[in-house]
PDB file of C-alpha atoms and ligand atoms in Angstrom:
ATOM      1  CA  MET A1183      74.495 115.840 111.078  1.00  0.00           C
ATOM      2  CA  PRO A1184      78.220 115.263 111.574  1.00  0.00           C
ATOM      3  CA  SER A1185      79.243 114.522 115.166  1.00  0.00           C
ATOM      4  CA  SER A1186      81.837 117.190 114.674  1.00  0.00           C
ATOM      5  CA  THR A1187      82.940 119.472 111.833  1.00  0.00           C
ATOM      6  CA  SER A1188      86.285 121.218 111.783  1.00  0.00           C
ATOM      7  CA  VAL A1189      87.993 123.424 109.254  1.00  0.00           C
ATOM      8  CA  ARG A1190      91.750 123.483 109.695  1.00  0.00           C
ATOM      9  CA  VAL A1191      93.950 125.802 107.691  1.00  0.00           C
ATOM     10  CA  PHE A1192      97.692 125.334 107.174  1.00  0.00           C
ATOM     11  CA  GLU A1193     100.196 127.535 105.417  1.00  0.00           C
ATOM     12  CA  THR A1194     101.250 125.002 102.756  1.00  0.00           C
ATOM     13  CA  ALA A1195      99.996 122.059 100.800  1.00  0.00           C
ATOM     14  CA  LYS A1196     102.840 120.059 102.248  1.00  0.00           C
ATOM     15  CA  GLU A1197     101.478 120.648 105.756  1.00  0.00           C
ATOM     16  CA  VAL A1198      98.046 119.546 104.621  1.00  0.00           C
ATOM     17  CA  ALA A1199      99.479 116.351 103.210  1.00  0.00           C
ATOM     18  CA  ARG A1200     101.389 115.678 106.495  1.00  0.00           C
ATOM     19  CA  VAL A1201      98.376 116.329 108.685  1.00  0.00           C
ATOM     20  CA  ALA A1202      96.201 114.087 106.495  1.00  0.00           C
ATOM     21  CA  ALA A1203      98.802 111.370 106.812  1.00  0.00           C
ATOM     22  CA  GLU A1204      98.899 111.809 110.571  1.00  0.00           C
ATOM     23  CA  GLN A1205      95.085 111.451 110.751  1.00  0.00           C
ATOM     24  CA  PHE A1206      95.261 108.333 108.478  1.00  0.00           C
ATOM     25  CA  VAL A1207      97.783 106.737 110.899  1.00  0.00           C
ATOM     26  CA  GLU A1208      95.749 107.667 114.007  1.00  0.00           C
ATOM     27  CA  LEU A1209      92.527 106.318 112.548  1.00  0.00           C
ATOM     28  CA  ALA A1210      94.239 103.132 111.300  1.00  0.00           C
ATOM     29  CA  HIS A1211      95.506 102.419 114.810  1.00  0.00           C
ATOM     30  CA  ARG A1212      92.131 103.184 116.334  1.00  0.00           C
ATOM     31  CA  ALA A1213      90.173 101.050 113.800  1.00  0.00           C
ATOM     32  CA  ALA A1214      92.581  98.165 114.084  1.00  0.00           C
ATOM     33  CA  ALA A1215      92.286  98.238 117.903  1.00  0.00           C
ATOM     34  CA  GLU A1216      88.498  98.599 117.882  1.00  0.00           C
ATOM     35  CA  HIS A1217      87.552  96.056 115.082  1.00  0.00           C
ATOM     36  CA  GLY A1218      90.724  94.582 113.614  1.00  0.00           C
ATOM     37  CA  ARG A1219      90.707  96.409 110.340  1.00  0.00           C
ATOM     38  CA  PHE A1220      90.865  99.883 108.804  1.00  0.00           C
ATOM     39  CA  ALA A1221      88.569 100.423 105.833  1.00  0.00           C
ATOM     40  CA  VAL A1222      89.471 103.616 103.928  1.00  0.00           C
ATOM     41  CA  ALA A1223      88.094 104.969 100.639  1.00  0.00           C
ATOM     42  CA  LEU A1224      90.832 106.859  98.830  1.00  0.00           C
ATOM     43  CA  ALA A1225      90.285 110.110  96.894  1.00  0.00           C
ATOM     44  CA  GLY A1226      91.286 110.458  93.290  1.00  0.00           C
ATOM     45  CA  GLY A1227      92.583 113.367  91.277  1.00  0.00           C
ATOM     46  CA  ASN A1228      95.948 115.067  91.912  1.00  0.00           C
ATOM     47  CA  THR A1229      95.728 116.616  95.342  1.00  0.00           C
ATOM     48  CA  PRO A1230      96.006 113.306  97.268  1.00  0.00           C
ATOM     49  CA  ARG A1231      99.334 112.384  95.532  1.00  0.00           C
ATOM     50  CA  GLN A1232     101.458 114.292  98.009  1.00  0.00           C
ATOM     51  CA  MET A1233      99.584 112.753 100.995  1.00  0.00           C
ATOM     52  CA  TYR A1234      99.937 109.187  99.600  1.00  0.00           C
ATOM     53  CA  GLN A1235     103.668 109.787  98.941  1.00  0.00           C
ATOM     54  CA  VAL A1236     104.043 110.937 102.578  1.00  0.00           C
ATOM     55  CA  LEU A1237     102.258 107.892 103.863  1.00  0.00           C
ATOM     56  CA  ALA A1238     104.450 105.616 101.733  1.00  0.00           C
ATOM     57  CA  GLY A1239     107.564 107.218 103.152  1.00  0.00           C
ATOM     58  CA  ASP A1240     109.341 107.334 106.493  1.00  0.00           C
ATOM     59  CA  PRO A1241     108.196 107.569 109.237  1.00  0.00           C
ATOM     60  CA  PHE A1242     104.572 106.926 108.318  1.00  0.00           C
ATOM     61  CA  ARG A1243     104.949 103.702 106.280  1.00  0.00           C
ATOM     62  CA  ASN A1244     106.269 101.772 109.255  1.00  0.00           C
ATOM     63  CA  GLN A1245     103.686 103.216 111.671  1.00  0.00           C
ATOM     64  CA  ILE A1246     100.869 101.332 109.891  1.00  0.00           C
ATOM     65  CA  ASP A1247     100.080  97.602 109.953  1.00  0.00           C
ATOM     66  CA  TRP A1248      99.214  97.397 106.266  1.00  0.00           C
ATOM     67  CA  LYS A1249      97.835  93.896 106.729  1.00  0.00           C
ATOM     68  CA  SER A1250      94.855  95.457 108.576  1.00  0.00           C
ATOM     69  CA  VAL A1251      94.307  98.127 105.967  1.00  0.00           C
ATOM     70  CA  HIS A1252      91.651  97.755 103.262  1.00  0.00           C
ATOM     71  CA  LEU A1253      91.894 100.318 100.435  1.00  0.00           C
ATOM     72  CA  PHE A1254      88.763 101.213  98.597  1.00  0.00           C
ATOM     73  CA  PHE A1255      88.090 104.086  96.129  1.00  0.00           C
ATOM     74  CA  GLY A1256      85.567 106.972  96.314  1.00  0.00           C
ATOM     75  CA  ASP A1257      85.302 107.002  92.555  1.00  0.00           C
ATOM     76  CA  GLU A1258      87.012 105.862  89.364  1.00  0.00           C
ATOM     77  CA  ARG A1259      87.278 106.893  85.813  1.00  0.00           C
ATOM     78  CA  CYS A1260      86.092 104.424  83.174  1.00  0.00           C
ATOM     79  CA  VAL A1261      89.565 103.494  81.985  1.00  0.00           C
ATOM     80  CA  PRO A1262      91.970 100.584  82.493  1.00  0.00           C
ATOM     81  CA  HIS A1263      93.884 100.577  85.737  1.00  0.00           C
ATOM     82  CA  ASP A1264      97.198 101.268  83.818  1.00  0.00           C
ATOM     83  CA  HIS A1265      95.674 104.338  82.104  1.00  0.00           C
ATOM     84  CA  ALA A1266      97.094 107.718  83.095  1.00  0.00           C
ATOM     85  CA  ASP A1267      93.643 108.937  84.271  1.00  0.00           C
ATOM     86  CA  SER A1268      92.988 105.989  86.507  1.00  0.00           C
ATOM     87  CA  ASN A1269      92.598 106.832  90.206  1.00  0.00           C
ATOM     88  CA  TYR A1270      93.761 103.281  90.958  1.00  0.00           C
ATOM     89  CA  ARG A1271      96.980 103.880  88.980  1.00  0.00           C
ATOM     90  CA  MET A1272      97.593 107.150  90.815  1.00  0.00           C
ATOM     91  CA  ALA A1273      97.200 105.407  94.161  1.00  0.00           C
ATOM     92  CA  PHE A1274      99.285 102.414  93.030  1.00  0.00           C
ATOM     93  CA  ASP A1275     102.168 104.566  91.830  1.00  0.00           C
ATOM     94  CA  THR A1276     102.262 106.792  94.894  1.00  0.00           C
ATOM     95  CA  LEU A1277     101.292 104.435  97.694  1.00  0.00           C
ATOM     96  CA  ILE A1278     100.220 100.822  96.978  1.00  0.00           C
ATOM     97  CA  SER A1279     103.398  99.876  95.133  1.00  0.00           C
ATOM     98  CA  GLN A1280     105.474 101.240  98.060  1.00  0.00           C
ATOM     99  CA  VAL A1281     103.911  99.429 100.992  1.00  0.00           C
ATOM    100  CA  ASP A1282     103.416  95.817 102.024  1.00  0.00           C
ATOM    101  CA  ILE A1283      99.658  95.610 101.703  1.00  0.00           C
ATOM    102  CA  PRO A1284      98.103  92.233 100.740  1.00  0.00           C
ATOM    103  CA  VAL A1285      96.553  92.175  97.298  1.00  0.00           C
ATOM    104  CA  SER A1286      93.341  90.823  98.836  1.00  0.00           C
ATOM    105  CA  ASN A1287      93.126  94.154 100.758  1.00  0.00           C
ATOM    106  CA  LEU A1288      92.936  96.119  97.521  1.00  0.00           C
ATOM    107  CA  HIS A1289      89.386  96.866  96.433  1.00  0.00           C
ATOM    108  CA  ALA A1290      89.670  98.633  93.061  1.00  0.00           C
ATOM    109  CA  ILE A1291      86.700  99.771  91.054  1.00  0.00           C
ATOM    110  CA  LYS A1292      86.817  98.132  87.635  1.00  0.00           C
ATOM    111  CA  GLY A1293      87.202 100.896  85.035  1.00  0.00           C
ATOM    112  CA  GLU A1294      87.020  98.855  81.796  1.00  0.00           C
ATOM    113  CA  GLY A1295      83.730  97.630  80.348  1.00  0.00           C
ATOM    114  CA  ASP A1296      80.137  98.508  81.164  1.00  0.00           C
ATOM    115  CA  PRO A1297      80.021 101.299  83.721  1.00  0.00           C
ATOM    116  CA  THR A1298      76.628 100.192  85.107  1.00  0.00           C
ATOM    117  CA  ALA A1299      77.798  96.587  85.521  1.00  0.00           C
ATOM    118  CA  ASN A1300      80.989  97.783  87.224  1.00  0.00           C
ATOM    119  CA  ALA A1301      79.064 100.028  89.604  1.00  0.00           C
ATOM    120  CA  THR A1302      76.730  97.220  90.469  1.00  0.00           C
ATOM    121  CA  SER A1303      79.609  94.889  91.062  1.00  0.00           C
ATOM    122  CA  TYR A1304      81.367  97.333  93.362  1.00  0.00           C
ATOM    123  CA  ASP A1305      78.176  98.023  95.222  1.00  0.00           C
ATOM    124  CA  ALA A1306      77.845  94.302  95.863  1.00  0.00           C
ATOM    125  CA  GLU A1307      81.535  94.117  96.953  1.00  0.00           C
ATOM    126  CA  LEU A1308      80.853  96.846  99.520  1.00  0.00           C
ATOM    127  CA  ARG A1309      77.729  95.149 100.843  1.00  0.00           C
ATOM    128  CA  ALA A1310      79.736  91.945 101.215  1.00  0.00           C
ATOM    129  CA  PHE A1311      82.448  93.761 103.135  1.00  0.00           C
ATOM    130  CA  PHE A1312      79.904  95.675 105.327  1.00  0.00           C
ATOM    131  CA  PRO A1313      77.191  93.043 105.797  1.00  0.00           C
ATOM    132  CA  ASP A1314      73.893  93.828 107.449  1.00  0.00           C
ATOM    133  CA  LEU A1315      74.475  97.632 107.504  1.00  0.00           C
ATOM    134  CA  PRO A1316      72.207 100.246 105.966  1.00  0.00           C
ATOM    135  CA  LYS A1317      75.292 102.093 104.675  1.00  0.00           C
ATOM    136  CA  PRO A1318      78.978 101.244 104.365  1.00  0.00           C
ATOM    137  CA  ARG A1319      80.791 102.111 107.598  1.00  0.00           C
ATOM    138  CA  PHE A1320      84.126 103.245 106.248  1.00  0.00           C
ATOM    139  CA  ASP A1321      86.557 104.214 109.008  1.00  0.00           C
ATOM    140  CA  LEU A1322      87.741 107.060 106.721  1.00  0.00           C
ATOM    141  CA  VAL A1323      86.660 108.481 103.409  1.00  0.00           C
ATOM    142  CA  LEU A1324      89.161 110.833 101.830  1.00  0.00           C
ATOM    143  CA  LEU A1325      87.781 113.376  99.368  1.00  0.00           C
ATOM    144  CA  GLY A1326      88.893 116.249  97.185  1.00  0.00           C
ATOM    145  CA  LEU A1327      86.909 119.185  95.870  1.00  0.00           C
ATOM    146  CA  GLY A1328      86.566 120.228  92.287  1.00  0.00           C
ATOM    147  CA  ASP A1329      86.502 123.951  91.422  1.00  0.00           C
ATOM    148  CA  ASP A1330      82.856 123.333  90.334  1.00  0.00           C
ATOM    149  CA  GLY A1331      81.846 122.044  93.760  1.00  0.00           C
ATOM    150  CA  HIS A1332      81.984 118.298  92.914  1.00  0.00           C
ATOM    151  CA  THR A1333      83.483 115.599  95.068  1.00  0.00           C
ATOM    152  CA  ALA A1334      84.175 112.011  94.228  1.00  0.00           C
ATOM    153  CA  SER A1335      82.331 111.893  90.858  1.00  0.00           C
ATOM    154  CA  LEU A1336      79.203 113.605  92.286  1.00  0.00           C
ATOM    155  CA  PHE A1337      79.130 116.416  89.716  1.00  0.00           C
ATOM    156  CA  PRO A1338      76.599 119.265  89.662  1.00  0.00           C
ATOM    157  CA  HIS A1339      73.213 118.505  88.152  1.00  0.00           C
ATOM    158  CA  THR A1340      73.994 114.794  87.486  1.00  0.00           C
ATOM    159  CA  ASP A1341      71.783 111.776  88.144  1.00  0.00           C
ATOM    160  CA  ALA A1342      74.063 110.386  90.869  1.00  0.00           C
ATOM    161  CA  LEU A1343      72.965 113.196  93.138  1.00  0.00           C
ATOM    162  CA  ARG A1344      69.505 111.630  93.336  1.00  0.00           C
ATOM    163  CA  ALA A1345      70.648 108.120  94.406  1.00  0.00           C
ATOM    164  CA  THR A1346      69.195 107.146  97.739  1.00  0.00           C
ATOM    165  CA  ALA A1347      69.357 103.337  97.968  1.00  0.00           C
ATOM    166  CA  GLU A1348      72.495 102.652  95.943  1.00  0.00           C
ATOM    167  CA  TRP A1349      75.915 102.792  97.518  1.00  0.00           C
ATOM    168  CA  VAL A1350      77.754 102.919  94.107  1.00  0.00           C
ATOM    169  CA  VAL A1351      76.403 104.194  90.752  1.00  0.00           C
ATOM    170  CA  ALA A1352      77.628 104.860  87.262  1.00  0.00           C
ATOM    171  CA  ASN A1353      77.244 108.603  86.534  1.00  0.00           C
ATOM    172  CA  TRP A1354      77.112 110.194  83.160  1.00  0.00           C
ATOM    173  CA  VAL A1355      78.976 113.556  83.412  1.00  0.00           C
ATOM    174  CA  GLU A1356      77.913 115.742  80.465  1.00  0.00           C
ATOM    175  CA  LYS A1357      80.644 118.352  80.930  1.00  0.00           C
ATOM    176  CA  LEU A1358      83.273 115.590  80.665  1.00  0.00           C
ATOM    177  CA  ARG A1359      81.313 113.609  78.060  1.00  0.00           C
ATOM    178  CA  GLU A1360      82.089 110.459  79.990  1.00  0.00           C
ATOM    179  CA  HIS A1361      80.779 107.996  82.603  1.00  0.00           C
ATOM    180  CA  ARG A1362      82.313 107.897  86.054  1.00  0.00           C
ATOM    181  CA  ILE A1363      81.712 105.352  88.845  1.00  0.00           C
ATOM    182  CA  THR A1364      81.229 106.900  92.236  1.00  0.00           C
ATOM    183  CA  LEU A1365      80.168 106.298  95.810  1.00  0.00           C
ATOM    184  CA  THR A1366      76.820 108.016  96.414  1.00  0.00           C
ATOM    185  CA  ALA A1367      76.310 110.744  98.988  1.00  0.00           C
ATOM    186  CA  PRO A1368      74.365 108.383 101.288  1.00  0.00           C
ATOM    187  CA  ALA A1369      77.194 105.870 101.151  1.00  0.00           C
ATOM    188  CA  ILE A1370      79.822 108.477 101.990  1.00  0.00           C
ATOM    189  CA  ASN A1371      77.613 109.782 104.831  1.00  0.00           C
ATOM    190  CA  GLY A1372      77.711 106.423 106.463  1.00  0.00           C
ATOM    191  CA  ALA A1373      81.396 106.823 107.275  1.00  0.00           C
ATOM    192  CA  ALA A1374      82.885 107.296 110.734  1.00  0.00           C
ATOM    193  CA  ASN A1375      85.247 109.971 109.485  1.00  0.00           C
ATOM    194  CA  VAL A1376      85.261 112.061 106.236  1.00  0.00           C
ATOM    195  CA  THR A1377      88.191 114.262 105.465  1.00  0.00           C
ATOM    196  CA  PHE A1378      88.553 116.767 102.623  1.00  0.00           C
ATOM    197  CA  ALA A1379      92.061 117.788 101.568  1.00  0.00           C
ATOM    198  CA  VAL A1380      91.915 120.913  99.398  1.00  0.00           C
ATOM    199  CA  VAL A1381      94.812 123.065  98.285  1.00  0.00           C
ATOM    200  CA  GLY A1382      95.566 125.838  95.872  1.00  0.00           C
ATOM    201  CA  ALA A1383      94.116 129.307  95.104  1.00  0.00           C
ATOM    202  CA  GLY A1384      92.055 127.786  92.280  1.00  0.00           C
ATOM    203  CA  LYS A1385      89.803 126.089  94.827  1.00  0.00           C
ATOM    204  CA  ALA A1386      89.332 129.219  96.963  1.00  0.00           C
ATOM    205  CA  PRO A1387      86.070 130.364  95.383  1.00  0.00           C
ATOM    206  CA  ALA A1388      84.525 126.897  95.658  1.00  0.00           C
ATOM    207  CA  VAL A1389      85.697 126.516  99.255  1.00  0.00           C
ATOM    208  CA  ALA A1390      84.176 129.869 100.192  1.00  0.00           C
ATOM    209  CA  GLU A1391      80.883 129.091  98.446  1.00  0.00           C
ATOM    210  CA  VAL A1392      80.674 125.569  99.874  1.00  0.00           C
ATOM    211  CA  LEU A1393      81.562 126.437 103.462  1.00  0.00           C
ATOM    212  CA  GLY A1394      80.177 129.955 103.724  1.00  0.00           C
ATOM    213  CA  GLY A1395      77.504 130.268 101.059  1.00  0.00           C
ATOM    214  CA  PRO A1396      73.913 129.096 100.858  1.00  0.00           C
ATOM    215  CA  THR A1397      73.085 125.418 100.764  1.00  0.00           C
ATOM    216  CA  GLN A1398      72.631 124.538  97.110  1.00  0.00           C
ATOM    217  CA  PRO A1399      73.625 120.805  96.766  1.00  0.00           C
ATOM    218  CA  GLU A1400      72.375 120.431  93.201  1.00  0.00           C
ATOM    219  CA  ARG A1401      74.887 123.116  92.160  1.00  0.00           C
ATOM    220  CA  LEU A1402      77.446 122.263  94.910  1.00  0.00           C
ATOM    221  CA  PRO A1403      77.212 118.508  95.455  1.00  0.00           C
ATOM    222  CA  VAL A1404      79.938 118.523  98.097  1.00  0.00           C
ATOM    223  CA  GLN A1405      77.381 120.116 100.410  1.00  0.00           C
ATOM    224  CA  MET A1406      75.552 116.769 100.412  1.00  0.00           C
ATOM    225  CA  ILE A1407      78.477 115.290 102.365  1.00  0.00           C
ATOM    226  CA  LYS A1408      77.377 115.334 106.030  1.00  0.00           C
ATOM    227  CA  PRO A1409      78.366 112.150 107.878  1.00  0.00           C
ATOM    228  CA  GLU A1410      75.258 111.038 109.932  1.00  0.00           C
ATOM    229  CA  ALA A1411      77.373 109.608 112.724  1.00  0.00           C
ATOM    230  CA  GLY A1412      80.893 110.650 111.926  1.00  0.00           C
ATOM    231  CA  THR A1413      83.340 113.482 111.862  1.00  0.00           C
ATOM    232  CA  LEU A1414      83.837 115.921 108.985  1.00  0.00           C
ATOM    233  CA  THR A1415      87.236 117.507 108.609  1.00  0.00           C
ATOM    234  CA  TRP A1416      88.389 120.088 106.043  1.00  0.00           C
ATOM    235  CA  LEU A1417      92.074 120.366 105.674  1.00  0.00           C
ATOM    236  CA  LEU A1418      92.935 123.486 103.627  1.00  0.00           C
ATOM    237  CA  ASP A1419      96.096 125.291 102.723  1.00  0.00           C
ATOM    238  CA  SER A1420      96.080 129.093 103.077  1.00  0.00           C
ATOM    239  CA  ALA A1421      95.589 129.567  99.344  1.00  0.00           C
ATOM    240  CA  ALA A1422      92.402 127.417  99.226  1.00  0.00           C
ATOM    241  CA  ALA A1423      91.160 129.140 102.380  1.00  0.00           C
ATOM    242  CA  SER A1424      91.978 132.653 101.149  1.00  0.00           C
ATOM    243  CA  ARG A1425      88.403 133.582 100.435  1.00  0.00           C
ATOM    244  CA  LEU A1426      87.017 132.346 103.743  1.00  0.00           C
ATOM    245  CA  PRO A1427      86.142 134.938 106.375  1.00  0.00           C
ATOM    246  CA  LYS A1428      89.239 135.631 108.368  1.00  0.00           C
ATOM    247  CA  PRO A1429      89.117 134.028 111.845  1.00  0.00           C
ATOM    248  CA  PRO A1430      88.494 136.511 114.713  1.00  0.00           C
ATOM    249  CA  SER A1431      91.939 136.109 116.195  1.00  0.00           C
ATOM    250  CA  PRO A1432      95.270 134.516 115.401  1.00  0.00           C
ATOM    251  CA  LEU A1433      94.511 131.844 118.076  1.00  0.00           C
ATOM    252  CA  ALA A1434      91.624 130.559 115.935  1.00  0.00           C
ATOM    253  CA  VAL A1435      93.612 130.328 112.774  1.00  0.00           C
ATOM    254  CA  HIS A1436      94.023 126.525 112.904  1.00  0.00           C
ATOM    255  CA  VAL A1437      90.628 125.280 114.004  1.00  0.00           C
ATOM    256  CA  ALA A1438      87.388 127.109 113.356  1.00  0.00           C
ATOM    257  CA  GLU A1439      83.941 125.536 113.732  1.00  0.00           C
ATOM    258  CA  ARG A1440      82.105 125.483 110.414  1.00  0.00           C
ATOM    259  CA  PRO A1441      79.430 128.291 110.297  1.00  0.00           C
ATOM    260  CA  GLU A1442      76.156 126.436 110.546  1.00  0.00           C
ATOM    261  CA  ASP A1443      74.250 126.427 107.267  1.00  0.00           C
ATOM    262  CA  ASP A1444      71.768 129.078 108.124  1.00  0.00           C
ATOM    263  CA  ASN A1445      70.219 128.620 104.743  1.00  0.00           C
ATOM    264  CA  GLU A1446      69.431 124.904 105.397  1.00  0.00           C
ATOM    265  CA  ASP A1447      66.791 123.776 102.963  1.00  0.00           C
TER     266      ASP A1447
HETATM  267  C1  6PG B1229      88.541 112.456  90.708  1.00  0.00           C
HETATM  268  C2  6PG B1229      88.296 112.817  92.165  1.00  0.00           C
HETATM  269  C3  6PG B1229      87.646 114.294  92.163  1.00  0.00           C
HETATM  270  C4  6PG B1229      88.757 115.143  92.707  1.00  0.00           C
HETATM  271  C5  6PG B1229      88.530 116.571  92.394  1.00  0.00           C
HETATM  272  C6  6PG B1229      89.672 117.471  92.774  1.00  0.00           C
HETATM  273  O1  6PG B1229      88.363 111.301  90.355  1.00  0.00           O
HETATM  274  O2  6PG B1229      89.063 113.330  90.069  1.00  0.00           O
HETATM  275  O3  6PG B1229      87.533 111.955  92.821  1.00  0.00           O
HETATM  276  O4  6PG B1229      86.545 114.379  93.018  1.00  0.00           O
HETATM  277  O5  6PG B1229      88.890 114.973  94.134  1.00  0.00           O
HETATM  278  O6  6PG B1229      88.172 116.685  91.068  1.00  0.00           O
HETATM  279  O7  6PG B1229      90.712 117.029  91.893  1.00  0.00           O
HETATM  280  P1  6PG B1229      92.243 117.652  92.061  1.00  0.00           P
HETATM  281  O8  6PG B1229      92.696 117.059  93.427  1.00  0.00           O
HETATM  282  O9  6PG B1229      93.040 117.023  90.923  1.00  0.00           O
HETATM  283  O10 6PG B1229      92.137 119.090  92.087  1.00  0.00           O
END
């Protein structure tokens, strides 16, 4: 189970981006001090754009020693890195191209070619970076939430949900009619810190189901994410949190312990 779980709600998506950037900086300093490097797996999709732009701007950019930062990806689409759908391209445009990070610290997932071969190759890269560990020990994994309850490319009712030994798999996603490459739930759960950043009213039903509903990981794969020895943080704007039970008092509006899954399987 996570060492701590917190659900923090903020008025705007801009505040969520700022708080996520503040946590990134804090964890980067801590990791660099503790073991000389900060290994972070970036989220894809659109939500993280604002956070990456905040990180790439003042004052955050100069608060980070980018030479100690290693950027990985939680998942990738099977397209070239210059394709509009590429998670790497999104991160490059918003963050990587704006900061002084060594190329050798960029650990992109190859999108072109055979998905299974690319997943196997990334799995091996992670095992080389985190040698002699049962799971990758990312200092931070950033994640988003799809309105269908997926995270990374762990989509409902897909084979990737059943991976136990692999750290990275190719996953056929029928609803998209495409392969994705993704970290597995066990790999994500090895992290020291996992943070979800979720904004917008469109995500409110999924947020309410995931955090307050019964545990149904096959239908809501994000419920598989429970860092075994790490923190779990949900950063929500008020729109995404709008279907959650209202906190008991205004004082609790920013930090509320996650209701324990009383329907644990
Ligand atoms: C991806 C992401 C995916 C994303 C959610 C939310 O590759 O798309 O890894 O899990 O976080 O789909 O996407 P938005 O932030 O665009 O709503």
